[in-house]
Amino acid sequence: MLRDITIGQYFPGNSLIHRLDPRFKIVITFIYIMMLFTGDHIVCLSVGAVFTAAAIILSQIPFKMFVKSVKPLMPFLILTAALNLLFISSGDVYFHWKFIKITSEGINVSVFMLIRITLLIMGSSLLTYTTSPITLTDAIERLLSPLKKLKVPVHELAMMMSIALRFIPTLIEETEKIMAAQKARGAEIDSGSFMTRAKNMVAILVPLFISAFRRADELATAMECRCYRGGEGRTRLRQLCSAPRDYAALAVTILFYGGAAALGIVLK
Amino acid sequence: MAILETQGLTYVYSEGSPFQKTAVDHVDLKIDEGEMVGVMGHTGSGKSTLIQHFNGLLKPTLGKVLLDGEDIWADKKNIRDVRFKVGLVFQYPEYQIFEETVFKDIAFGPKNMGLDEAEIRKRVLETAHDIGLGEELLERSPFELSGGQKRRVAIAGVMAMNPKVLILDEPTAGLDPAGRDKILGHIKAYHKRRKNTILIVSHSMEDIAGFADKILVMNKAKLFCYDDTEKVFARAEEIADIGLDVPQITKVFIGLKKQGLDFGKDVYTMEYAKKLLLKKLAEKGGTKNC
Ligand SMILES: Nc1ncnc2c1ncn2[C@@H]1O[C@H](COP(=O)(O)OP(=O)(O)O)[C@@H](O)[C@H]1O
Ligand SMILES: [Mg+2]
């Protein structure tokens, strides 16, 4: 159920992907997204697919977890595919009924988009699966640090993000506990009419908000007790340092991107 | 006849993921109607997981849970009725409170059962009395109450459904000794009056010793033992071996036995210890009734 939401989840490990410098991983993920969006030919996409498969194998994380990452977004994916399928009217017509036409072009586009978005989700999940939230925000802070000159509060943003990431699993756990407690009192959450379900949402949201505020308050107090006062002059416990393998990984990614882009131009 | 029974009950969390964890491992149990059972075990031994099967919040990975001899998962539609028959109070239940008044919060369960206004009112007043919440508190906001009072409101919320089996997961966790004794006292009184089956989870023997008919001990996801209180305490040393604390007074008597002063009985409450000691002293010709 709720635990199926894998956003921000981290699977500790020691694979090549786990050991990459998080700053490089973020940059690589961006290049990867561009790779998926160059060219509209299925061959370009298959380059992205090969890249994803290789990265997943290298990460040593069970493929099942990637299927899980796509699952919560499945309704959205299916809706997009269905809309493309039903409303694209160019290409050979296979089936025609009133205003609905199923055409070769429609099938192509919907399958294409389906694969593209699935790859996108899997690839970005790989980033959070293999990088702990703390290193991830550290890396983001470092990558964005030039913006400090423009008075962008980079440290504060990164801190907010790491706190948010840190509390996703906690809040999910809390929600599950509260749901179980209310179910034990006969609240209908998965079944029942829409109205009763909406009413029962109150029984979950009120305690959840109360506990979230309580936690925020406690955290703020704890931070103040340790004299936290922002990023100015703070040193780090974990220094990020890049190794040759990081550059190699970046080079391979750029190569794949170049390949996909070149194929896109050739096949046009 | 057993009201609750498990057959080969097994539960695995996050099956198939790297975090896979067997929390309950082939547990066979029979709990008779009207008994007061203490459920004990180390933190992480699977107590909470086990009891969440009794009202169908968790579905066994393997095995069965029988309520009144019927598999609770035989028909999925009946699972809500199971939840009314087996009331479960979670650990730190005060975090589930959400209504504006104490009355409304206690009434949430009975309302979900579809009872009429008059019956709901009757049950709320009855349970509030059982758990020692004064009538003047009922129209207050639950969020203004003290920690111990909030906890009692939450417990009352489950008791008000009049479950045949009432399960409480560590009802005294995080309370001061006075609050703890108060809650345990009220639960005991409630049990005496209603004669229903009660399971209390606790990792403190001291809590359970004086009042459970039977004790169920979980150890590392397995059922370590389930027996009459005296028989379980007779195995005090084994229990200490699995990291559970036997009551202080039992330890004293085990020590005495090692020194050669055997009372031939296991002692786990203060009153009983006092009686035995006084008797012994009297035999030895000491002063009576000190
Ligand atoms: N929601 C959950 N997901 C995964 N593992 C869990 C979950 N809840 C409990 N566990 C694990 O199952 C084991 C038993 O937990 P629990 O039943 O809560 O024990 P107890 O109540 O005796 O302290 C523990 O090792 C715990 O880490
Ligand atoms: Mg527990």
Coordinates of C-alpha atoms and ligand atoms in Angstrom, one line a residue:
Chain A
M1 CA 0.0 0.0 0.0
L2 CA 1.6 3.3 1.2
R3 CA 4.8 1.5 1.5
D4 CA 4.8 0.9 -2.2
I5 CA 5.6 4.6 -2.6
T6 CA 9.3 4.4 -3.2
I7 CA 10.1 8.1 -3.7
G8 CA 13.2 9.1 -1.9
Q9 CA 13.8 5.6 -0.7
Y10 CA 17.4 4.5 -0.4
F11 CA 18.8 1.0 -0.6
P12 CA 22.2 0.9 1.0
G13 CA 24.8 -1.0 -1.0
N14 CA 28.3 -0.9 -2.3
S15 CA 27.9 -1.3 -6.0
L16 CA 29.7 0.8 -8.6
I17 CA 26.6 3.1 -8.9
H18 CA 26.4 3.5 -5.1
R19 CA 30.0 4.6 -5.0
L20 CA 29.8 7.3 -7.7
D21 CA 30.1 10.8 -6.6
P22 CA 26.6 12.1 -6.0
R23 CA 27.3 15.3 -7.9
F24 CA 28.2 13.3 -10.9
K25 CA 25.2 11.2 -10.5
I26 CA 22.9 14.2 -10.6
V27 CA 24.6 15.6 -13.7
I28 CA 24.5 12.1 -15.3
T29 CA 20.8 11.8 -14.5
F30 CA 20.2 15.2 -16.3
I31 CA 22.1 14.0 -19.3
Y32 CA 20.1 10.8 -19.2
I33 CA 16.8 12.6 -19.2
M34 CA 18.0 14.6 -22.3
M35 CA 19.0 11.3 -23.8
L36 CA 15.5 10.0 -23.5
F37 CA 14.1 13.1 -25.1
T38 CA 16.3 13.4 -28.1
G39 CA 14.9 12.1 -31.3
D40 CA 11.4 10.7 -31.8
H41 CA 12.5 7.4 -33.2
I42 CA 12.2 4.1 -31.3
V43 CA 15.9 3.4 -32.0
C44 CA 16.9 6.5 -30.1
L45 CA 14.8 5.3 -27.2
S46 CA 16.4 1.9 -27.3
V47 CA 19.8 3.5 -26.7
G48 CA 18.3 5.0 -23.5
A49 CA 16.8 1.6 -22.7
V50 CA 20.1 -0.2 -23.0
F51 CA 21.7 2.5 -20.8
T52 CA 19.0 2.1 -18.2
A53 CA 19.3 -1.7 -18.2
A54 CA 23.1 -1.5 -17.8
A55 CA 22.8 1.0 -14.9
I56 CA 20.2 -1.1 -13.2
I57 CA 22.3 -4.3 -13.5
L58 CA 25.4 -2.4 -12.2
S59 CA 23.4 -1.1 -9.2
Q60 CA 22.7 -4.7 -8.0
I61 CA 19.2 -3.5 -6.9
P62 CA 16.5 -6.1 -7.6
F63 CA 14.5 -5.2 -10.8
K64 CA 11.4 -5.7 -8.7
M65 CA 12.1 -2.4 -6.9
F66 CA 12.0 -0.5 -10.2
V67 CA 8.7 -2.1 -11.2
K68 CA 7.5 -0.9 -7.8
S69 CA 8.7 2.7 -8.6
V70 CA 6.5 2.8 -11.7
K71 CA 3.5 1.3 -10.1
P72 CA 2.0 4.3 -8.3
L73 CA 2.2 6.3 -11.5
M74 CA 0.6 3.6 -13.6
P75 CA -2.9 5.2 -13.7
F76 CA -1.3 8.4 -15.1
L77 CA 0.7 6.4 -17.6
I78 CA -2.3 4.4 -18.8
L79 CA -4.4 7.6 -19.1
T80 CA -1.7 9.3 -21.3
A81 CA -1.3 6.2 -23.5
A82 CA -5.1 5.9 -23.8
L83 CA -5.5 9.6 -24.8
N84 CA -2.7 9.3 -27.4
L85 CA -4.2 6.1 -28.7
L86 CA -7.7 7.4 -29.1
F87 CA -7.2 11.0 -30.3
I88 CA -4.2 10.8 -32.7
S89 CA -5.9 10.6 -36.0
S90 CA -3.0 10.6 -38.5
G91 CA -1.6 7.3 -40.0
D92 CA -3.3 4.2 -41.2
V93 CA -6.7 3.7 -39.7
Y94 CA -7.3 0.3 -38.1
F95 CA -10.5 1.0 -36.3
H96 CA -13.1 3.7 -36.5
W97 CA -16.2 4.4 -34.3
K98 CA -17.8 7.8 -34.1
F99 CA -15.1 10.2 -33.3
I100 CA -12.6 7.5 -32.1
K101 CA -10.0 6.4 -34.5
I102 CA -7.3 3.9 -33.7
T103 CA -4.4 4.5 -36.1
S104 CA -0.9 3.2 -36.6
E105 CA 0.5 6.6 -35.6
G106 CA -1.6 6.6 -32.4
I107 CA -0.3 3.2 -31.4
N108 CA 3.3 4.2 -32.1
V109 CA 3.1 7.4 -30.1
S110 CA 1.3 5.8 -27.2
V111 CA 3.7 2.9 -26.9
F112 CA 6.6 5.3 -27.4
M113 CA 5.5 7.7 -24.6
L114 CA 4.8 4.8 -22.3
I115 CA 8.3 3.4 -22.7
R116 CA 9.8 6.9 -22.4
I117 CA 8.1 7.8 -19.2
T118 CA 8.7 4.4 -17.7
L119 CA 12.4 4.7 -18.4
L120 CA 12.4 8.2 -17.0
I121 CA 10.9 7.0 -13.7
M122 CA 13.2 4.0 -13.5
G123 CA 16.3 6.1 -14.2
S124 CA 15.4 8.8 -11.7
S125 CA 14.5 6.1 -9.1
L126 CA 18.0 4.7 -9.6
L127 CA 19.4 8.0 -8.4
T128 CA 17.5 8.0 -5.1
Y129 CA 17.8 4.2 -4.6
T130 CA 21.6 4.4 -4.7
T131 CA 22.2 7.7 -3.0
S132 CA 21.3 8.5 0.6
P133 CA 19.1 11.6 0.9
I134 CA 21.8 13.3 2.9
T135 CA 24.5 12.9 0.3
L136 CA 22.0 13.8 -2.4
T137 CA 21.2 17.2 -0.8
D138 CA 24.9 17.8 -0.1
A139 CA 25.6 17.3 -3.7
I140 CA 22.7 19.6 -4.8
E141 CA 24.0 22.2 -2.4
R142 CA 27.4 22.0 -3.9
L143 CA 26.2 22.0 -7.5
L144 CA 24.1 25.1 -6.8
S145 CA 26.6 26.9 -4.7
P146 CA 27.5 29.4 -7.5
L147 CA 24.0 30.8 -7.0
K148 CA 25.0 31.9 -3.5
K149 CA 26.6 34.9 -5.2
L150 CA 23.2 35.9 -6.5
K151 CA 21.9 35.8 -2.9
V152 CA 20.0 32.6 -3.4
P153 CA 19.7 30.9 0.0
V154 CA 21.2 27.6 -1.3
H155 CA 22.1 26.2 2.0
E156 CA 18.7 26.8 3.5
L157 CA 17.0 25.3 0.5
A158 CA 19.2 22.2 0.7
M159 CA 18.6 21.9 4.4
M160 CA 14.8 22.1 3.9
M161 CA 15.1 19.5 1.2
S162 CA 17.1 17.1 3.3
I163 CA 14.7 17.5 6.2
A164 CA 11.7 16.9 3.8
L165 CA 13.4 13.8 2.3
R166 CA 14.3 12.5 5.8
F167 CA 10.8 12.8 6.9
I168 CA 9.0 11.1 4.0
P169 CA 9.5 7.6 5.4
T170 CA 8.6 8.7 8.9
L171 CA 5.4 10.3 7.8
I172 CA 4.5 7.3 5.7
E173 CA 5.1 5.1 8.7
E174 CA 3.0 7.4 10.8
T175 CA 0.2 7.5 8.3
E176 CA 0.1 3.7 8.2
K177 CA 0.0 3.5 12.0
I178 CA -2.8 6.0 12.2
M179 CA -4.8 4.3 9.4
A180 CA -4.4 1.0 11.2
A181 CA -5.6 2.5 14.5
Q182 CA -8.7 4.1 12.9
K183 CA -9.4 0.9 10.9
A184 CA -9.3 -0.9 14.3
R185 CA -12.1 1.4 15.3
G186 CA -14.1 0.4 12.2
A187 CA -13.2 3.3 10.0
E188 CA -13.8 2.4 6.3
I189 CA -10.8 3.7 4.4
D190 CA -10.4 1.2 1.5
S191 CA -14.1 0.5 1.2
G192 CA -17.4 2.2 1.8
S193 CA -19.1 5.1 0.0
F194 CA -17.2 8.1 -1.1
M195 CA -18.8 10.3 1.6
T196 CA -17.8 7.9 4.5
R197 CA -14.4 7.6 3.1
A198 CA -14.0 11.4 2.8
K199 CA -15.2 11.7 6.4
N200 CA -12.7 9.1 7.6
M201 CA -9.9 10.9 5.9
V202 CA -10.4 13.6 8.6
A203 CA -9.7 10.9 11.2
I204 CA -6.4 10.3 9.5
L205 CA -5.4 13.8 8.5
V206 CA -6.0 15.5 11.9
P207 CA -3.7 13.2 13.9
L208 CA -1.2 13.2 11.0
F209 CA -1.0 17.1 11.0
I210 CA -0.8 17.3 14.7
S211 CA 2.1 14.9 14.8
A212 CA 3.9 16.6 11.8
F213 CA 3.7 19.9 13.6
R214 CA 4.9 18.3 16.8
R215 CA 7.8 16.7 15.1
A216 CA 8.7 20.0 13.3
D217 CA 8.7 21.8 16.6
E218 CA 10.8 19.2 18.3
L219 CA 13.3 19.2 15.5
A220 CA 13.6 23.0 15.5
T221 CA 14.2 22.9 19.3
A222 CA 16.8 20.1 18.8
M223 CA 18.6 22.1 16.1
E224 CA 18.7 25.3 18.2
C225 CA 20.0 23.3 21.2
R226 CA 22.9 22.4 19.0
C227 CA 23.5 26.0 18.0
Y228 CA 22.5 25.6 14.4
R229 CA 22.4 29.0 12.7
G230 CA 22.6 28.4 9.0
G231 CA 25.3 27.6 6.5
E232 CA 27.8 30.4 7.2
G233 CA 31.2 28.9 8.0
R234 CA 29.9 25.3 8.5
T235 CA 32.4 22.6 7.7
R236 CA 31.3 19.1 6.6
L237 CA 31.6 15.7 8.1
R238 CA 31.5 14.0 4.8
Q239 CA 33.6 15.7 2.1
L240 CA 32.6 14.9 -1.5
C241 CA 35.5 13.9 -3.6
S242 CA 35.5 12.7 -7.2
A243 CA 37.5 9.8 -8.5
P244 CA 38.5 8.7 -12.1
R245 CA 35.5 6.4 -12.2
D246 CA 33.2 9.4 -11.9
Y247 CA 34.7 11.0 -15.0
A248 CA 34.6 7.7 -16.8
A249 CA 30.9 7.3 -15.9
L250 CA 30.2 10.8 -17.1
A251 CA 32.1 10.2 -20.4
V252 CA 30.1 7.0 -21.0
T253 CA 26.9 8.8 -20.4
I254 CA 27.8 11.6 -22.8
L255 CA 28.8 9.0 -25.4
F256 CA 25.4 7.4 -25.1
Y257 CA 23.7 10.8 -25.4
G258 CA 25.7 11.6 -28.4
G259 CA 24.8 8.2 -29.9
A260 CA 21.1 8.7 -29.4
A261 CA 21.2 12.3 -30.8
A262 CA 23.2 11.2 -33.8
L263 CA 20.8 8.3 -34.5
G264 CA 17.9 10.8 -34.2
I265 CA 19.4 13.0 -36.9
V266 CA 20.3 10.1 -39.2
L267 CA 16.9 8.5 -39.0
K268 CA 14.9 11.6 -39.5
Chain B
M1 CA -13.6 -23.4 23.7
A2 CA -10.9 -21.3 22.3
I3 CA -12.1 -17.9 21.2
L4 CA -8.9 -17.1 19.3
E5 CA -6.7 -19.6 17.7
T6 CA -3.7 -19.4 15.3
Q7 CA -2.4 -22.2 13.1
G8 CA 1.1 -21.9 11.8
L9 CA 0.8 -18.2 11.7
T10 CA 3.7 -16.6 9.9
Y11 CA 4.1 -13.0 8.8
V12 CA 6.9 -11.6 6.6
Y13 CA 7.4 -7.8 6.2
S14 CA 8.4 -6.5 2.8
E15 CA 8.6 -9.9 1.3
G16 CA 11.0 -10.1 -1.6
S17 CA 12.7 -6.8 -0.9
P18 CA 16.2 -6.4 0.6
F19 CA 14.4 -5.5 3.9
Q20 CA 12.5 -8.8 4.1
K21 CA 11.9 -9.7 7.7
T22 CA 10.0 -12.6 9.3
A23 CA 8.3 -11.0 12.3
V24 CA 6.1 -13.9 13.3
D25 CA 7.3 -17.5 12.6
H26 CA 4.9 -20.4 12.7
V27 CA 2.9 -19.6 15.8
D28 CA 0.3 -22.0 17.1
L29 CA -1.9 -20.7 19.9
K30 CA -5.2 -21.2 21.6
I31 CA -6.6 -18.5 23.8
D32 CA -9.7 -19.4 25.8
E33 CA -12.7 -17.1 26.4
G34 CA -12.6 -14.9 29.5
E35 CA -8.9 -15.2 30.1
M36 CA -6.5 -12.4 30.9
V37 CA -3.4 -13.0 28.9
G38 CA -0.1 -11.1 29.2
V39 CA 1.9 -11.0 26.0
M40 CA 5.6 -10.5 26.7
G41 CA 8.8 -10.4 24.7
H42 CA 11.8 -8.3 23.9
T43 CA 11.4 -5.2 21.7
G44 CA 11.3 -6.5 18.1
S45 CA 10.2 -10.0 19.1
G46 CA 7.0 -9.7 17.1
K47 CA 4.4 -9.0 19.7
S48 CA 2.8 -6.1 17.8
T49 CA 2.9 -7.9 14.6
L50 CA 1.3 -11.0 16.2
I51 CA -1.6 -9.1 17.7
Q52 CA -2.4 -7.1 14.6
H53 CA -3.4 -10.5 13.0
F54 CA -6.1 -11.1 15.6
N55 CA -8.4 -8.4 14.3
G56 CA -7.4 -8.8 10.6
L57 CA -5.2 -5.6 10.2
L58 CA -2.5 -7.8 8.9
K59 CA -3.1 -10.8 6.7
P60 CA -1.0 -13.8 7.5
T61 CA 1.7 -14.6 5.0
L62 CA 1.1 -18.3 5.9
G63 CA -1.3 -20.0 8.3
K64 CA -4.6 -19.1 9.7
V65 CA -6.3 -17.0 12.4
L66 CA -9.5 -18.5 13.8
L67 CA -12.0 -16.4 15.8
D68 CA -14.7 -18.5 17.5
G69 CA -13.5 -21.4 15.3
E70 CA -13.9 -19.6 12.0
D71 CA -11.1 -18.4 9.8
I72 CA -11.3 -14.6 9.8
W73 CA -10.1 -14.4 6.2
A74 CA -12.6 -17.0 4.9
D75 CA -14.8 -14.1 3.7
K76 CA -13.0 -10.8 3.2
K77 CA -16.2 -8.9 3.5
N78 CA -16.5 -9.9 7.2
I79 CA -13.2 -8.4 8.2
R80 CA -14.9 -5.3 9.5
D81 CA -17.0 -7.3 11.9
V82 CA -13.9 -9.0 13.1
R83 CA -12.6 -5.6 14.0
F84 CA -15.6 -4.9 16.2
K85 CA -15.3 -8.3 17.9
V86 CA -11.6 -8.0 18.5
G87 CA -10.8 -4.5 19.7
L88 CA -7.2 -3.4 19.3
V89 CA -5.6 -0.5 21.2
F90 CA -2.3 0.4 19.6
Q91 CA 0.8 1.6 21.3
Y92 CA 0.6 5.3 22.1
P93 CA -3.0 5.3 21.1
E94 CA -3.4 9.0 22.1
Y95 CA -1.9 9.9 18.6
Q96 CA -5.1 8.6 17.0
I97 CA -7.4 11.1 18.7
F98 CA -8.9 13.5 16.3
E99 CA -12.4 14.7 17.4
E100 CA -13.3 18.0 19.0
T101 CA -14.6 16.5 22.2
V102 CA -13.7 13.5 24.3
F103 CA -17.3 12.3 23.9
K104 CA -17.1 12.3 20.1
D105 CA -13.8 10.6 20.0
I106 CA -15.0 7.8 22.2
A107 CA -18.1 7.6 20.1
F108 CA -16.2 7.1 16.8
G109 CA -16.0 3.3 17.0
P110 CA -19.6 2.7 18.2
K111 CA -20.8 5.1 15.5
N112 CA -18.9 3.1 12.8
M113 CA -20.7 0.0 14.1
G114 CA -24.0 1.7 13.1
L115 CA -25.5 1.9 16.6
D116 CA -28.2 4.4 17.4
E117 CA -27.7 7.7 19.3
A118 CA -29.1 6.4 22.6
E119 CA -26.9 3.2 22.6
I120 CA -23.8 5.2 21.6
R121 CA -24.5 7.6 24.5
K122 CA -24.9 4.8 26.9
R123 CA -21.7 3.1 25.8
V124 CA -19.6 6.2 26.0
L125 CA -20.8 7.0 29.5
E126 CA -20.3 3.5 30.6
T127 CA -16.8 3.2 29.2
A128 CA -15.8 6.6 30.4
H129 CA -16.8 5.5 33.9
D130 CA -15.0 2.2 33.5
I131 CA -11.7 3.9 32.6
G132 CA -12.0 6.6 35.2
L133 CA -12.8 9.6 33.1
G134 CA -15.1 12.0 34.9
E135 CA -18.3 13.1 33.1
E136 CA -17.1 16.7 33.3
L137 CA -14.2 15.8 30.8
L138 CA -16.5 14.5 28.1
E139 CA -17.3 17.9 26.6
R140 CA -13.7 19.1 26.8
S141 CA -11.3 18.9 23.8
P142 CA -9.1 15.8 24.1
F143 CA -6.1 17.9 23.2
E144 CA -6.3 19.8 26.4
L145 CA -6.0 16.7 28.6
S146 CA -2.9 15.4 30.3
G147 CA -0.9 12.5 28.7
G148 CA -2.4 9.9 30.9
Q149 CA -6.0 11.1 30.4
K150 CA -5.5 11.2 26.6
R151 CA -4.3 7.6 26.7
R152 CA -7.4 6.7 28.7
V153 CA -9.7 8.5 26.2
A154 CA -8.1 6.5 23.4
I155 CA -8.5 3.2 25.2
A156 CA -12.1 4.0 26.0
G157 CA -12.6 4.6 22.2
V158 CA -11.9 0.9 21.7
M159 CA -13.6 -0.4 24.8
A160 CA -16.8 1.4 23.8
M161 CA -17.2 -1.1 21.0
N162 CA -17.7 -3.8 23.6
P163 CA -15.3 -6.2 21.9
K164 CA -15.4 -9.8 22.9
V165 CA -11.6 -9.7 22.9
L166 CA -9.7 -6.6 23.9
I167 CA -6.1 -6.3 23.0
L168 CA -3.9 -3.5 24.4
D169 CA -0.4 -3.0 23.0
E170 CA 1.8 -1.6 25.7
P171 CA -0.9 0.5 27.3
T172 CA 1.5 1.8 30.0
A173 CA 4.5 2.7 27.8
G174 CA 5.9 6.1 28.6
L175 CA 3.6 6.7 31.6
D176 CA 4.7 7.6 35.1
P177 CA 4.2 4.9 37.8
A178 CA 1.0 6.5 39.1
G179 CA -0.5 6.7 35.6
R180 CA 0.5 3.2 34.9
D181 CA -1.1 1.8 38.0
K182 CA -4.3 3.7 37.3
I183 CA -4.7 2.4 33.8
L184 CA -3.9 -1.2 34.8
G185 CA -6.3 -0.9 37.7
H186 CA -9.1 0.3 35.4
I187 CA -8.4 -2.5 32.9
K188 CA -8.5 -5.1 35.7
A189 CA -11.8 -3.7 37.0
Y190 CA -13.2 -3.7 33.5
H191 CA -12.2 -7.3 33.0
K192 CA -13.9 -8.3 36.3
R193 CA -17.1 -6.7 35.2
R194 CA -17.3 -7.7 31.6
K195 CA -15.6 -11.1 31.8
N196 CA -14.3 -10.7 28.3
T197 CA -11.0 -11.9 27.0
I198 CA -8.1 -9.4 27.4
L199 CA -4.6 -9.5 26.0
I200 CA -2.1 -7.0 27.4
V201 CA 1.2 -6.6 25.7
S202 CA 4.1 -5.4 27.8
H203 CA 7.7 -6.0 28.2
S204 CA 7.6 -5.5 31.9
M205 CA 7.0 -8.6 33.9
E206 CA 6.2 -6.4 36.9
D207 CA 3.2 -5.0 35.0
I208 CA 1.8 -8.3 34.1
A209 CA 2.8 -10.5 37.0
G210 CA 0.1 -9.6 39.4
F211 CA -2.8 -10.0 37.1
A212 CA -2.5 -12.2 34.1
D213 CA -4.0 -15.7 34.2
K214 CA -1.7 -16.8 31.4
I215 CA 1.4 -15.5 29.9
L216 CA 2.5 -15.7 26.3
V217 CA 6.2 -15.1 25.6
M218 CA 7.5 -14.3 22.2
N219 CA 11.2 -14.6 21.4
K220 CA 12.8 -13.7 18.0
A221 CA 9.5 -14.1 16.1
K222 CA 8.8 -17.5 17.6
L223 CA 6.4 -18.5 20.4
F224 CA 8.7 -19.2 23.3
C225 CA 5.9 -20.4 25.6
Y226 CA 2.3 -19.9 26.5
D227 CA 1.2 -21.2 29.8
D228 CA -0.3 -20.4 33.2
T229 CA 1.4 -17.5 34.9
E230 CA 2.9 -19.7 37.7
K231 CA 4.3 -22.2 35.2
V232 CA 5.9 -19.4 33.1
F233 CA 7.5 -17.9 36.1
A234 CA 8.8 -21.3 37.2
R235 CA 11.0 -20.9 34.2
A236 CA 12.3 -17.6 35.4
E237 CA 15.9 -18.4 34.6
E238 CA 15.2 -19.4 31.0
I239 CA 13.1 -16.2 30.6
A240 CA 16.0 -14.1 32.0
D241 CA 18.2 -15.9 29.4
I242 CA 16.2 -14.5 26.5
G243 CA 16.7 -11.1 27.9
L244 CA 13.4 -10.5 29.7
D245 CA 13.4 -9.1 33.2
V246 CA 11.6 -11.2 35.8
P247 CA 10.1 -9.2 38.6
Q248 CA 12.6 -8.0 41.2
I249 CA 10.9 -10.0 43.9
T250 CA 11.2 -13.2 41.9
K251 CA 14.9 -12.6 41.5
V252 CA 15.3 -12.2 45.3
F253 CA 13.6 -15.5 45.8
I254 CA 15.7 -17.2 43.2
G255 CA 18.7 -15.8 45.0
L256 CA 17.3 -17.2 48.3
K257 CA 16.8 -20.6 46.8
K258 CA 20.5 -20.7 45.7
Q259 CA 21.4 -19.8 49.3
G260 CA 19.5 -22.8 50.5
L261 CA 16.2 -21.2 51.5
D262 CA 13.7 -22.9 49.3
F263 CA 10.0 -21.9 49.5
G264 CA 9.1 -24.6 47.0
K265 CA 7.0 -22.0 45.1
D266 CA 7.6 -19.3 42.6
V267 CA 7.0 -15.8 43.9
Y268 CA 6.2 -13.0 41.6
T269 CA 4.1 -10.5 43.6
M270 CA 4.9 -8.5 46.7
E271 CA 1.8 -9.6 48.6
Y272 CA 2.5 -13.3 48.1
A273 CA 6.2 -12.8 49.1
K274 CA 5.1 -11.1 52.3
K275 CA 2.8 -13.9 53.2
L276 CA 5.4 -16.6 52.6
L277 CA 8.0 -14.7 54.5
L278 CA 5.8 -14.0 57.5
K279 CA 4.8 -17.7 57.6
K280 CA 8.4 -18.8 57.5
L281 CA 9.3 -16.3 60.2
A282 CA 6.4 -17.6 62.4
E283 CA 7.6 -21.2 61.9
K284 CA 11.0 -20.2 63.1
G285 CA 9.4 -18.7 66.2
G286 CA 9.9 -15.1 65.4
T287 CA 7.3 -12.4 66.4
K288 CA 4.0 -12.8 64.6
N289 CA 2.3 -10.0 62.8
C290 CA 4.9 -7.4 62.5
Ligands
LIG1 N1 6.0 -2.0 9.2 C1 7.1 -2.8 9.3 N2 7.9 -3.0 8.2 C2 8.9 -3.8 8.3 N3 9.4 -4.4 9.3 C3 8.7 -4.2 10.5 C4 7.5 -3.4 10.5 N4 7.0 -3.4 11.7 C5 7.8 -4.2 12.5 N5 8.8 -4.7 11.7 C6 9.9 -5.6 12.2 O1 9.3 -6.8 12.6 C7 9.9 -7.2 13.8 C8 8.9 -7.3 14.9 O2 8.4 -6.1 15.2 P1 7.2 -5.8 16.3 O3 6.1 -6.8 16.0 O4 6.9 -4.4 16.3 O5 7.9 -6.2 17.6 P2 7.5 -5.8 19.1 O6 6.1 -5.3 19.1 O7 7.6 -7.1 19.9 O8 8.5 -4.8 19.6 C9 11.0 -6.1 14.2 O9 12.2 -6.6 13.8 C10 10.6 -4.9 13.3 O10 11.8 -4.3 12.9
MG2 MG 5.5 -3.4 19.7

